[in-house]
mmCIF file of C-alpha atoms in Angstrom:
data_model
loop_
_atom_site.group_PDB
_atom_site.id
_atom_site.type_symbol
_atom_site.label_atom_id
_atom_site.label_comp_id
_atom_site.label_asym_id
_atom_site.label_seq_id
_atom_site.Cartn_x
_atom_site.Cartn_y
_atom_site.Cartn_z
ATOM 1 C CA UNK D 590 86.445 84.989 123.805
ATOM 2 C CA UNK D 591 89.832 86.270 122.553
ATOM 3 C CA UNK D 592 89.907 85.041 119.140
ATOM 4 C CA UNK D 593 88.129 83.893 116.605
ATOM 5 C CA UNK D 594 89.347 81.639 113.753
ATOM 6 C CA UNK D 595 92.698 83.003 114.818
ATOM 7 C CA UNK D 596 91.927 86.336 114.592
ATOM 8 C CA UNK D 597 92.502 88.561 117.508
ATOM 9 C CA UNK D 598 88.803 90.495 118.823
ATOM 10 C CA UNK D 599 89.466 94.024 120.241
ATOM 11 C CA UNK D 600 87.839 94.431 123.317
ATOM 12 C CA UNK D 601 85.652 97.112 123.234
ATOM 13 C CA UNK D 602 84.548 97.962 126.288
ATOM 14 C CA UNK D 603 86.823 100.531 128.430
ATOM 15 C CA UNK D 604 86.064 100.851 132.376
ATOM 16 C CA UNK D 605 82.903 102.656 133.669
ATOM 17 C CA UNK D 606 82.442 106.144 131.485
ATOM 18 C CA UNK D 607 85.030 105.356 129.203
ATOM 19 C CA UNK D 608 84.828 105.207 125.238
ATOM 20 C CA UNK D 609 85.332 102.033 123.485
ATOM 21 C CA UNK D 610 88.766 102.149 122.436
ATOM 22 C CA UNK D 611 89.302 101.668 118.474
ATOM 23 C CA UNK D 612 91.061 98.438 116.951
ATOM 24 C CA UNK D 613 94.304 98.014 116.293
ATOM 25 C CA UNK D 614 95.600 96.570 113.201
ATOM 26 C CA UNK D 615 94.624 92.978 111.758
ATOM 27 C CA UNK D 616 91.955 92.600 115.117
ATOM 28 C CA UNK D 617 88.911 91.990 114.666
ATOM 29 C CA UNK D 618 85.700 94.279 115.715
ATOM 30 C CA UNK D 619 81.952 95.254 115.348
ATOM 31 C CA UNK D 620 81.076 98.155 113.415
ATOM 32 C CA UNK D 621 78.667 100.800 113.887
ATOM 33 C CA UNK D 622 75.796 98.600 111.832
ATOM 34 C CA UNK D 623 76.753 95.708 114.016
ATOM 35 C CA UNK D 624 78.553 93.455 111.515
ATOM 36 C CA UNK D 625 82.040 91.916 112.346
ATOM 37 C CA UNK D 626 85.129 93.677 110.300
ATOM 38 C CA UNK D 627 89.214 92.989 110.381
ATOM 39 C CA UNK D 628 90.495 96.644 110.725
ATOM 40 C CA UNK D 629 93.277 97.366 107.999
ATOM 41 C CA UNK D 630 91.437 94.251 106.008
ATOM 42 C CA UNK D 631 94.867 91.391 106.843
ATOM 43 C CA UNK D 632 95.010 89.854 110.329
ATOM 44 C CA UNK D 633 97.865 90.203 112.438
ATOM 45 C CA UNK D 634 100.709 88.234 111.014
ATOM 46 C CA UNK D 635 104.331 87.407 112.449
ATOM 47 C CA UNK D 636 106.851 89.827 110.721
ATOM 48 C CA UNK D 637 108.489 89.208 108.035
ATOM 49 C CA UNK D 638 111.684 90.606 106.298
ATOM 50 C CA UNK D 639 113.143 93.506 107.023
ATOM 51 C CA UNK D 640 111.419 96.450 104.980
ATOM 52 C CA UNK D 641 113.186 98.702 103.385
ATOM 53 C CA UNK D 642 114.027 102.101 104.085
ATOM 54 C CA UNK D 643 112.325 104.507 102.229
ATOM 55 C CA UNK D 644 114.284 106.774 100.161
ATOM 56 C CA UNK D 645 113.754 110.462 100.556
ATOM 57 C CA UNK D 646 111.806 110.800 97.251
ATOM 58 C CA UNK D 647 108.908 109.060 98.697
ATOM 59 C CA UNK D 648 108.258 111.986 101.532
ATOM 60 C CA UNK D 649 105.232 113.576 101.665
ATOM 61 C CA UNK D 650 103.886 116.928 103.276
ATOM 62 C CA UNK D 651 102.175 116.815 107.013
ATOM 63 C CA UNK D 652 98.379 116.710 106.696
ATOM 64 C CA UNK D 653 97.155 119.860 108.195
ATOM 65 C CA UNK D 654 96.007 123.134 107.465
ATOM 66 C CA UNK D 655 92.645 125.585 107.214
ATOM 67 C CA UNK D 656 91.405 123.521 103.418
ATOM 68 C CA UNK D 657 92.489 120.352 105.076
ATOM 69 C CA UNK D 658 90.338 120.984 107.726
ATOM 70 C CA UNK D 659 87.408 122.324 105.948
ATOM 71 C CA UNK D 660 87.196 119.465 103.660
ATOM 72 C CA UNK D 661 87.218 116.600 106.598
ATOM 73 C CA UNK D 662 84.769 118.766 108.388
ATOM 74 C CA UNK D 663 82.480 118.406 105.298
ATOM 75 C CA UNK D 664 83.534 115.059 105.109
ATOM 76 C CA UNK D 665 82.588 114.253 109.126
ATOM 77 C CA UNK D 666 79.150 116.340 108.696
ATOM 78 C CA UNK D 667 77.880 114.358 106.016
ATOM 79 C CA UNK D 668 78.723 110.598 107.120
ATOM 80 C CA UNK D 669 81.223 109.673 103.791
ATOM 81 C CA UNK D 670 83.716 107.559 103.681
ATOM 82 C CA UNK D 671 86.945 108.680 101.653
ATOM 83 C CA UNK D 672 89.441 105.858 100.317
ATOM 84 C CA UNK D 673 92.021 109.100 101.153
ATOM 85 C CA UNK D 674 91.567 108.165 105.418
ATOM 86 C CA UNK D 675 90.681 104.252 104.404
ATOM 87 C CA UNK D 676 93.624 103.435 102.229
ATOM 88 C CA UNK D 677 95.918 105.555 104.195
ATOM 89 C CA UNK D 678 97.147 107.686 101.245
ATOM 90 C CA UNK D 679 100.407 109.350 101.317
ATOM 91 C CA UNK D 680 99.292 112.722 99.451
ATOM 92 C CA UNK D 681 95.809 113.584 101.555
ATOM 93 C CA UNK D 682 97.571 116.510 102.666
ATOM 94 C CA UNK D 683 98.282 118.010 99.650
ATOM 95 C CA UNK D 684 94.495 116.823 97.758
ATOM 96 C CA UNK D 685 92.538 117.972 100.550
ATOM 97 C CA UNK D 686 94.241 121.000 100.961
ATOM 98 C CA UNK D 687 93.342 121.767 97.396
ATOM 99 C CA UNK D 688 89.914 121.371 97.816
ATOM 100 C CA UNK D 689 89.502 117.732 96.390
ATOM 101 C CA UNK D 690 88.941 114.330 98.204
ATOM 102 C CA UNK D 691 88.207 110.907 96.255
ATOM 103 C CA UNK D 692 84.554 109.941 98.055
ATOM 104 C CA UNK D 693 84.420 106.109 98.603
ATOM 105 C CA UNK D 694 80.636 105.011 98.802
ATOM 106 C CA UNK D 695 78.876 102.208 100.745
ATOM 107 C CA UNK D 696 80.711 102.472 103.704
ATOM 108 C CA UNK D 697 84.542 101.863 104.542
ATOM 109 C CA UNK D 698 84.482 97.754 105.224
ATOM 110 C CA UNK D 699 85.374 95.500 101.754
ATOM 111 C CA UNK D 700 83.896 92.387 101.082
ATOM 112 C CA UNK D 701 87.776 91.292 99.583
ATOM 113 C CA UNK D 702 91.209 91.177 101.412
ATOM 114 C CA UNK D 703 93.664 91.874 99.072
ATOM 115 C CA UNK D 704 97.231 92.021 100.248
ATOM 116 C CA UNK D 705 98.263 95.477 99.547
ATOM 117 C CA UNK D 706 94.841 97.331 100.638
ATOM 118 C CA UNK D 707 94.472 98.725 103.820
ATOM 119 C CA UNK D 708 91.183 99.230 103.884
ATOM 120 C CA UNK D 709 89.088 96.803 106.532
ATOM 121 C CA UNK D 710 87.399 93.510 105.496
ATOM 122 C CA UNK D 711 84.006 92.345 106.620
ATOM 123 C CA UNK D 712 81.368 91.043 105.454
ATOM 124 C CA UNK D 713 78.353 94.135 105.385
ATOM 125 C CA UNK D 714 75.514 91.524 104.433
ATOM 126 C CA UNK D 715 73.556 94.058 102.544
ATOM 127 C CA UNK D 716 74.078 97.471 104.611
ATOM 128 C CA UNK D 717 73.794 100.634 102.501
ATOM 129 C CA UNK D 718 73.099 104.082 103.370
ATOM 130 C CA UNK D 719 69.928 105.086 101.230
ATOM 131 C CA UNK D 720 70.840 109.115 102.329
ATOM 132 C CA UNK D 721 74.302 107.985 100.506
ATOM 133 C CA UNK D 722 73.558 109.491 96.963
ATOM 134 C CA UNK D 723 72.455 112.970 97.887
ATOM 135 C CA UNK D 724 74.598 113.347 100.800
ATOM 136 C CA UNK D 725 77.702 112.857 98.203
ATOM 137 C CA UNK D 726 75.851 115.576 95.608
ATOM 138 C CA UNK D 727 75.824 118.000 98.278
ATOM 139 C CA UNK D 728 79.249 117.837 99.482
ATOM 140 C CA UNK D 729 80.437 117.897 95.673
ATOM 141 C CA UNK D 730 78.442 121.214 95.492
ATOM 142 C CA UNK D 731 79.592 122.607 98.538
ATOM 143 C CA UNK D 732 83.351 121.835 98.169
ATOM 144 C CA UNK D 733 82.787 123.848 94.613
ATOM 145 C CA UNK D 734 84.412 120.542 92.824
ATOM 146 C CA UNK D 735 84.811 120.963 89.384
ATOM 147 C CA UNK D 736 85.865 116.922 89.035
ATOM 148 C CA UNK D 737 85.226 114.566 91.620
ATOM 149 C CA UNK D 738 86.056 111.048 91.862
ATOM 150 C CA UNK D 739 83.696 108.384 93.633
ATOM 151 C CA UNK D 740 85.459 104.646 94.310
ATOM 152 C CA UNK D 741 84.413 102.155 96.700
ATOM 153 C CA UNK D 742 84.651 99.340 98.729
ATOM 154 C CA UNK D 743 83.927 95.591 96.889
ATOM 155 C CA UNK D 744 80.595 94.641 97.544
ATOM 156 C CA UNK D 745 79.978 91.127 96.910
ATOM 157 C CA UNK D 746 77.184 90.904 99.168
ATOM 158 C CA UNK D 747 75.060 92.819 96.975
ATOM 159 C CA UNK D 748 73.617 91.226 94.048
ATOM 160 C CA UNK D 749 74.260 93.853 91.681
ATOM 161 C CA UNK D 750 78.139 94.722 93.338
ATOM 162 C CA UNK D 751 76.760 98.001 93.993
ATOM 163 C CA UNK D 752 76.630 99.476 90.549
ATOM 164 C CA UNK D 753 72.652 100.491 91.100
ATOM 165 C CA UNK D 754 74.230 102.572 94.159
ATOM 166 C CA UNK D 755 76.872 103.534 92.339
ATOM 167 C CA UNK D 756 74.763 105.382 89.577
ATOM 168 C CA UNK D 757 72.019 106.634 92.055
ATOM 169 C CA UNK D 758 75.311 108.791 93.049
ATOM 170 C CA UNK D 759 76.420 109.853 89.773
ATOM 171 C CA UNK D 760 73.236 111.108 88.606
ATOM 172 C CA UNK D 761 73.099 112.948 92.023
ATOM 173 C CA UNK D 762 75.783 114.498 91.542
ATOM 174 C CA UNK D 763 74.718 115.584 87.892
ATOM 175 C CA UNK D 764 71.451 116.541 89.528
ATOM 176 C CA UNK D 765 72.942 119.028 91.749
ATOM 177 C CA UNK D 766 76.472 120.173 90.097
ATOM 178 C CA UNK D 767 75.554 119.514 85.588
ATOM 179 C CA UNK D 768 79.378 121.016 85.397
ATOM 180 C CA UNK D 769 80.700 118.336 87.537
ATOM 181 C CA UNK D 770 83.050 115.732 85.948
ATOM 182 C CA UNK D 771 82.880 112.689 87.478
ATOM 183 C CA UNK D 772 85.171 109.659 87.398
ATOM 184 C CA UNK D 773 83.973 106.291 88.734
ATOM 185 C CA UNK D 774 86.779 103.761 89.964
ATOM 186 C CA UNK D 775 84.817 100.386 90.291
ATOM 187 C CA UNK D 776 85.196 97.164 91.615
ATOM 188 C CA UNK D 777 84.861 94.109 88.465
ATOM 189 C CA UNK D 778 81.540 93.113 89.701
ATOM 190 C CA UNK D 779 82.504 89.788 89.809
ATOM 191 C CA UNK D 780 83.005 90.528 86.270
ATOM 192 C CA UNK D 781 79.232 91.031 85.378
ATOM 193 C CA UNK D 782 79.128 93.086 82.563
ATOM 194 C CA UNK D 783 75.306 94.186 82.818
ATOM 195 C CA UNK D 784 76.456 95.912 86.206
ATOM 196 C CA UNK D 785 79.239 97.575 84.811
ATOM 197 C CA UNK D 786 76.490 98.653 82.331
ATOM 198 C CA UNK D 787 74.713 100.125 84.599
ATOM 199 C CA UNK D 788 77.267 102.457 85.824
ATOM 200 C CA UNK D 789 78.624 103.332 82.170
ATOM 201 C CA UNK D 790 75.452 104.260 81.550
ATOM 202 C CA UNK D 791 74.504 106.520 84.492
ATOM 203 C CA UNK D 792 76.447 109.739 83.201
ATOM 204 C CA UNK D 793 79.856 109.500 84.049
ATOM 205 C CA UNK D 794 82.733 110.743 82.603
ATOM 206 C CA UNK D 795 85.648 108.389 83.096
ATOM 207 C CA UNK D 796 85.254 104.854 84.081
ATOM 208 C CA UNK D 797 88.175 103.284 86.312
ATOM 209 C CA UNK D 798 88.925 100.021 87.383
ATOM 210 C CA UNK D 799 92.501 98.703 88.351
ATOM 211 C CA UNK D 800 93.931 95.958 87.325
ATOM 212 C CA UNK D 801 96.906 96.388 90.030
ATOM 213 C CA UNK D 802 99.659 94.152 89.369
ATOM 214 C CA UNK D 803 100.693 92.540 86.062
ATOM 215 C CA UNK D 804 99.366 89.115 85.345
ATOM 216 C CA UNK D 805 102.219 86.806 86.803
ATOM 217 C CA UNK D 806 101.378 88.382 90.548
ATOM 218 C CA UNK D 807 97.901 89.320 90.823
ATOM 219 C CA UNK D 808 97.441 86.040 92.930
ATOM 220 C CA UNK D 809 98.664 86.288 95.820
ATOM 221 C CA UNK D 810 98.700 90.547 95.374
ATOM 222 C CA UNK D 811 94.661 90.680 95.050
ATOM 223 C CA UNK D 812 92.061 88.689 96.530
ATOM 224 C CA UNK D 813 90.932 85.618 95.046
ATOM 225 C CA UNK D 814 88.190 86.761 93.698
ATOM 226 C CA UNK D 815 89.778 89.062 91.583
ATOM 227 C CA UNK D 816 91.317 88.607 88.067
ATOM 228 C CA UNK D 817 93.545 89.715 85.445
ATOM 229 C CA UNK D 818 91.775 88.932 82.416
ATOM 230 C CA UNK D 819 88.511 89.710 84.836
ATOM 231 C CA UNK D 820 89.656 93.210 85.475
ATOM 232 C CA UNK D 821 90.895 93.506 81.224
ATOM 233 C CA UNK D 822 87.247 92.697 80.099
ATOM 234 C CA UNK D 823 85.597 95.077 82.493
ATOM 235 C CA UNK D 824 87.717 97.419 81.126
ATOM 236 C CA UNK D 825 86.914 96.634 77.332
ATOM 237 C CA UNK D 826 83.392 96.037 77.715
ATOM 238 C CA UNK D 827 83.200 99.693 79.177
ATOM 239 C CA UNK D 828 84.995 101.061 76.003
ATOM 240 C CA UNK D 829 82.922 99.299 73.664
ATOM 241 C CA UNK D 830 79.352 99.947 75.312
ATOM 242 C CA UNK D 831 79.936 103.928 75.346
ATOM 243 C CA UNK D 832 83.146 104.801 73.410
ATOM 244 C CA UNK D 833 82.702 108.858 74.197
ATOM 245 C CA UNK D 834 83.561 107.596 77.995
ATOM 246 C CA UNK D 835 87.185 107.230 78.986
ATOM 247 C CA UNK D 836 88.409 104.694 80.107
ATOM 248 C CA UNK D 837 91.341 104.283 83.252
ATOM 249 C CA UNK D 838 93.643 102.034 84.799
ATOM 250 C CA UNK D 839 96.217 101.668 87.680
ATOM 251 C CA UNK D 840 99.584 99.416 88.146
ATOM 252 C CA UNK D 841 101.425 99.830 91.723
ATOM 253 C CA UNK D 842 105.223 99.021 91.000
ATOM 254 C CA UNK D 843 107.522 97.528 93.526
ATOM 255 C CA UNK D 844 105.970 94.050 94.117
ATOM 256 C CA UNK D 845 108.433 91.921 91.959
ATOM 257 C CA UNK D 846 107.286 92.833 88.617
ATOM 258 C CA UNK D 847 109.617 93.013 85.849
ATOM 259 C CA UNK D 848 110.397 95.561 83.096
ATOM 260 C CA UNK D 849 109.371 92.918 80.636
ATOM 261 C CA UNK D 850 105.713 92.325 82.630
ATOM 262 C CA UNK D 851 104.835 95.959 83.016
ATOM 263 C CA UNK D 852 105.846 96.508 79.152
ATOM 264 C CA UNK D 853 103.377 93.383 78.724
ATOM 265 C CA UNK D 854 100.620 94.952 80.975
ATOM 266 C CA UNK D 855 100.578 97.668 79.260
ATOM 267 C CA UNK D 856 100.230 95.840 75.349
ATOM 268 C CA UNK D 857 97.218 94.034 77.383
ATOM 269 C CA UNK D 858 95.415 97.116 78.495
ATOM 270 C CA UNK D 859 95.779 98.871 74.744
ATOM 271 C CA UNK D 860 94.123 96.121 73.710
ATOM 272 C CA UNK D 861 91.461 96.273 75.704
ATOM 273 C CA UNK D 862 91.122 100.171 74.537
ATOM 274 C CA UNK D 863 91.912 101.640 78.175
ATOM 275 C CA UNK D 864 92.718 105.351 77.553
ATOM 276 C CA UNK D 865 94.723 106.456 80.993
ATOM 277 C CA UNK D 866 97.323 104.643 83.107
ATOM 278 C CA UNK D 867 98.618 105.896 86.279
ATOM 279 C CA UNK D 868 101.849 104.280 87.448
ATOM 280 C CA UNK D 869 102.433 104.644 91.404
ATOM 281 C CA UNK D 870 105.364 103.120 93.619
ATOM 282 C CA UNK D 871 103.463 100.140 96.231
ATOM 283 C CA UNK D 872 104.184 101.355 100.125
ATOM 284 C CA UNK D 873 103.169 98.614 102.984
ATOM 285 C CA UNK D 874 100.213 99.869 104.959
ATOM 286 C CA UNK D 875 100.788 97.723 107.791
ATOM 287 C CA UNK D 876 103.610 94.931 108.900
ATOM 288 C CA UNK D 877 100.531 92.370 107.606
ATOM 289 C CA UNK D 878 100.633 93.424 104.458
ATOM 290 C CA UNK D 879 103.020 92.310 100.990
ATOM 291 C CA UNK D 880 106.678 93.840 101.423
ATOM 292 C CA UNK D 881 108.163 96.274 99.314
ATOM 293 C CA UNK D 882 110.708 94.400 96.626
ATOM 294 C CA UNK D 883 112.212 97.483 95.519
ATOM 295 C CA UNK D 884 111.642 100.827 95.208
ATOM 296 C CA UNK D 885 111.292 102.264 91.553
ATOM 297 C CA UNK D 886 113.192 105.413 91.182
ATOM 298 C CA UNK D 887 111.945 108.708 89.788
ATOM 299 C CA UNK D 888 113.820 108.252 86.533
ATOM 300 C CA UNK D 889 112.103 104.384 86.118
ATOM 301 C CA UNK D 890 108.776 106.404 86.295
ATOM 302 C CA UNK D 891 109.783 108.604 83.699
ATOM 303 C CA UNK D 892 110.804 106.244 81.433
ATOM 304 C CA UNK D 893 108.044 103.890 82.012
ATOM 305 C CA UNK D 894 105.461 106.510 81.198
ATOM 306 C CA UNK D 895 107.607 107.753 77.938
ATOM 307 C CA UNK D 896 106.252 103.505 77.358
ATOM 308 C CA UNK D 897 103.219 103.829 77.513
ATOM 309 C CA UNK D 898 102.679 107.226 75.344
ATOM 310 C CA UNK D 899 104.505 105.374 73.056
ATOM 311 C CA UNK D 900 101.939 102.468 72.894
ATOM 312 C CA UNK D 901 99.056 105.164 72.186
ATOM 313 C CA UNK D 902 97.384 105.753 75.782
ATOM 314 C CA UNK D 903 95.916 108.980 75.923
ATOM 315 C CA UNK D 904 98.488 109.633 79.373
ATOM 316 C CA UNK D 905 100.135 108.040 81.352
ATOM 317 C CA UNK D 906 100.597 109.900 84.997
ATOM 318 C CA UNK D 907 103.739 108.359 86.460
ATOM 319 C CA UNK D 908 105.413 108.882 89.950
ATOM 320 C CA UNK D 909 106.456 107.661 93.582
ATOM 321 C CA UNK D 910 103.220 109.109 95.145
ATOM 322 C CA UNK D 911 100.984 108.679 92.387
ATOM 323 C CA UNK D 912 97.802 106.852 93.325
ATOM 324 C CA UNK D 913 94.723 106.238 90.574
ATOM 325 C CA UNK D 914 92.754 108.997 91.829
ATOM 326 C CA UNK D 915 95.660 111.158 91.939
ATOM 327 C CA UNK D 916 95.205 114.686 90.795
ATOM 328 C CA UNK D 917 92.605 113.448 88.484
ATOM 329 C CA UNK D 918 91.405 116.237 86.853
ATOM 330 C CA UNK D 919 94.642 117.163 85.244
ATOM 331 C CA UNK D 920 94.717 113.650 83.569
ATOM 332 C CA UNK D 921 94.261 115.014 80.014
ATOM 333 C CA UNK D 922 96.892 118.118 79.983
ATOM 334 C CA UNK D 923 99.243 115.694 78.656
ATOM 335 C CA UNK D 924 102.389 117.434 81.197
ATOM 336 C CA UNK D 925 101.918 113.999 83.755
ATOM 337 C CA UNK D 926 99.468 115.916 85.981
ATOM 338 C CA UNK D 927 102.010 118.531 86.652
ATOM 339 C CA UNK D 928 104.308 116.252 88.488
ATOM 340 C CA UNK D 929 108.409 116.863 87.836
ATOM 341 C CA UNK D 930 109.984 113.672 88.499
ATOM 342 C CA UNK D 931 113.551 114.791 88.009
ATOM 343 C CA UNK D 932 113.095 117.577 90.910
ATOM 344 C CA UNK D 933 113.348 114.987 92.996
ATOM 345 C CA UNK D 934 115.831 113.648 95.473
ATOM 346 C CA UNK D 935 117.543 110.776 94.301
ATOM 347 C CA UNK D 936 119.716 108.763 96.572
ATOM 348 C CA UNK D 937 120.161 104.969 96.798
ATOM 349 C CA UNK D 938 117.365 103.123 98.107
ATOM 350 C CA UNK D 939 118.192 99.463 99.488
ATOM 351 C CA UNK D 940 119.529 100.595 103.099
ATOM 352 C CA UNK D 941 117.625 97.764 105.044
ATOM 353 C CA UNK D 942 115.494 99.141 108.214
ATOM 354 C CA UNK D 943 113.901 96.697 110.901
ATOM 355 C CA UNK D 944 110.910 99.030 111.328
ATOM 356 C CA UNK D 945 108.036 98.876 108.798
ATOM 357 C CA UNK D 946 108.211 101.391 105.575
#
């Protein structure tokens, strides 16, 4: 069989003595614990419009070097997943060459396929790793992190959404490293607010969960089962449960938002009591993913985050490459995580390019 439900099936076996060779994009394939996954999470879809090109502010450094090594070798050795390889992330270079990786638990296949995310889609039908928790403590420890950040994959197969997992982790990690900061970016929980309980309550420092989009696109930019006002009362009911927490939010700009909705966004997510917003231009993973409708130049981001310090968030770390995880510890220094916006290069961006950005 070829395909199922329209999905292409890689073919995994390679002739006598060779390895099975890995999936491409959008085809489908059987992981490790024998469940079925779509790598990249979207199946293969005919191309759409041209892209566009990407203007040279959006360049980022080669991944390589002696720390960039070190920390995937720690990574490798102790079985984690990191949403830096998963969700393809533009700066990995730069983080893990400084030591710092955000640690994405209970494996690297999603339960959701939202548009924009790279990472695969299955369904895991209750798979977890039970060495998980301490295996994460110990890498914390021995990458000497003084902030770490754990996300993960939605887990809708679960009946808590993960969140017991979750804090098994964080307490771990407090175990092994009391100094350590740690930030949790969530899923909603299917909005549950006794499982986002349970991780508010498990020690953490910051609670994170993005809302994305503004409200007008989150269907079709996020899976179905997502939700604006969903994502606002997670957010709200984290605040209110443990105030001393902060609380943290991402928007990815360039899907057809407008000035007014992000302005908007932001009103909604004071409301809600959310101390931190990180604003970060949207870049297509793969041809099956949403195109770009613009690119937001560095001077947008400036004044965008001038916005939202204006509406009372705590910061607001604004940029091209700036991802919710993004130089996390520096979130409070109030400088926008050290980043310089008007260092860099600003030429026009709406040269079309057939290949994909």
């Amino acid at each position: 069989m070829s395909q199922f439900k329209g999905i292409p099936i890689a073919q995994e076996p390679r002739p006598a003595g060779g390895e099975p060779r890995l999936a491409r994009s959008g085809e489908k394939y059987t992981t490790p614990q024998g469940y079925t996954a779509i790598k990249d999470g979207i199946k293969t879809a005919a191309s759409g419009a041209a892209t566009l090109r990407k203007p040279p502010w959006l360049r980022a450094p080669m991944a390589s070097g002696a720390a960039f090594s070190a920390v995937k070798g720690i990574v490798r050795e102790h079985r984690l997943s990191t949403v830096c390889e998963e969700a393809k992330c533009p700066n990995i270079g730069e983080c893990w060459n400084a030591g710092t990786a955000t640690i994405m638990l209970m494996g690297a296949v999603c339960t959701r396929a939202c548009r924009f995310c790279a990472v695969d889609t299955g369904n895991p039908r209750g798979w977890l790793d039970p060495e998980e928790p301490e295996n994460v403590a110990r890498s914390v420890e021995l990458m000497g992190l003084k902030y770490v950040v754990l996300t993960s994959v939605d887990r809708d197969d679960l009946p808590d959404g993960g969140a017991g997992h979750y804090a098994a982790a964080i307490r771990a990690i407090k175990r092994r490293n009391p100094g350590t900061a740690v930030e949790a970016l969530t899923p909603d929980f299917q909005g549950v607010l006794e499982d986002v309980r349970t991780v508010v309550d498990s020690g953490l420092d910051v609670f994170a969960q993005n809302v994305e989009t503004v409200r007008r696109l989150t269907h079709p930019v996020r899976d179905p089962r997502a939700g604006y006002g969903q994502t606002m009362e997670v957010l709200s009911y984290a605040k209110r449960h443990r105030p001393p927490v902060l609380t943290k939010t991402s928007l990815m700009l360039g899907l057809g938002e407008t000035d007014q909705e992000i302005r908007e966004t932001m009103v909604d997510l004071r409301a809600a009591s959310v101390d931190i917003l990180t604003l970060g231009q949207y870049l297509r993973p793969t041809p099956n993913h949403l195109n770009i409708e613009r690119f937001v130049t560095p001077d947008e981001f400036d004044r965008y985050r001038e916005w939202a310090l204006s509406l009372g968030f705590l910061e607001c770390v604004s940029g091209p490459l700036v991802r919710s995880s993004y130089r996390a510890e520096q979130a409070l220094a109030r400088n926008n995580a050290g980043l310089d916006n008007s260092k860099l290069p600003a030429t026009p961006a709406d040269a079309r390019a057939a290949d994909a950005s």
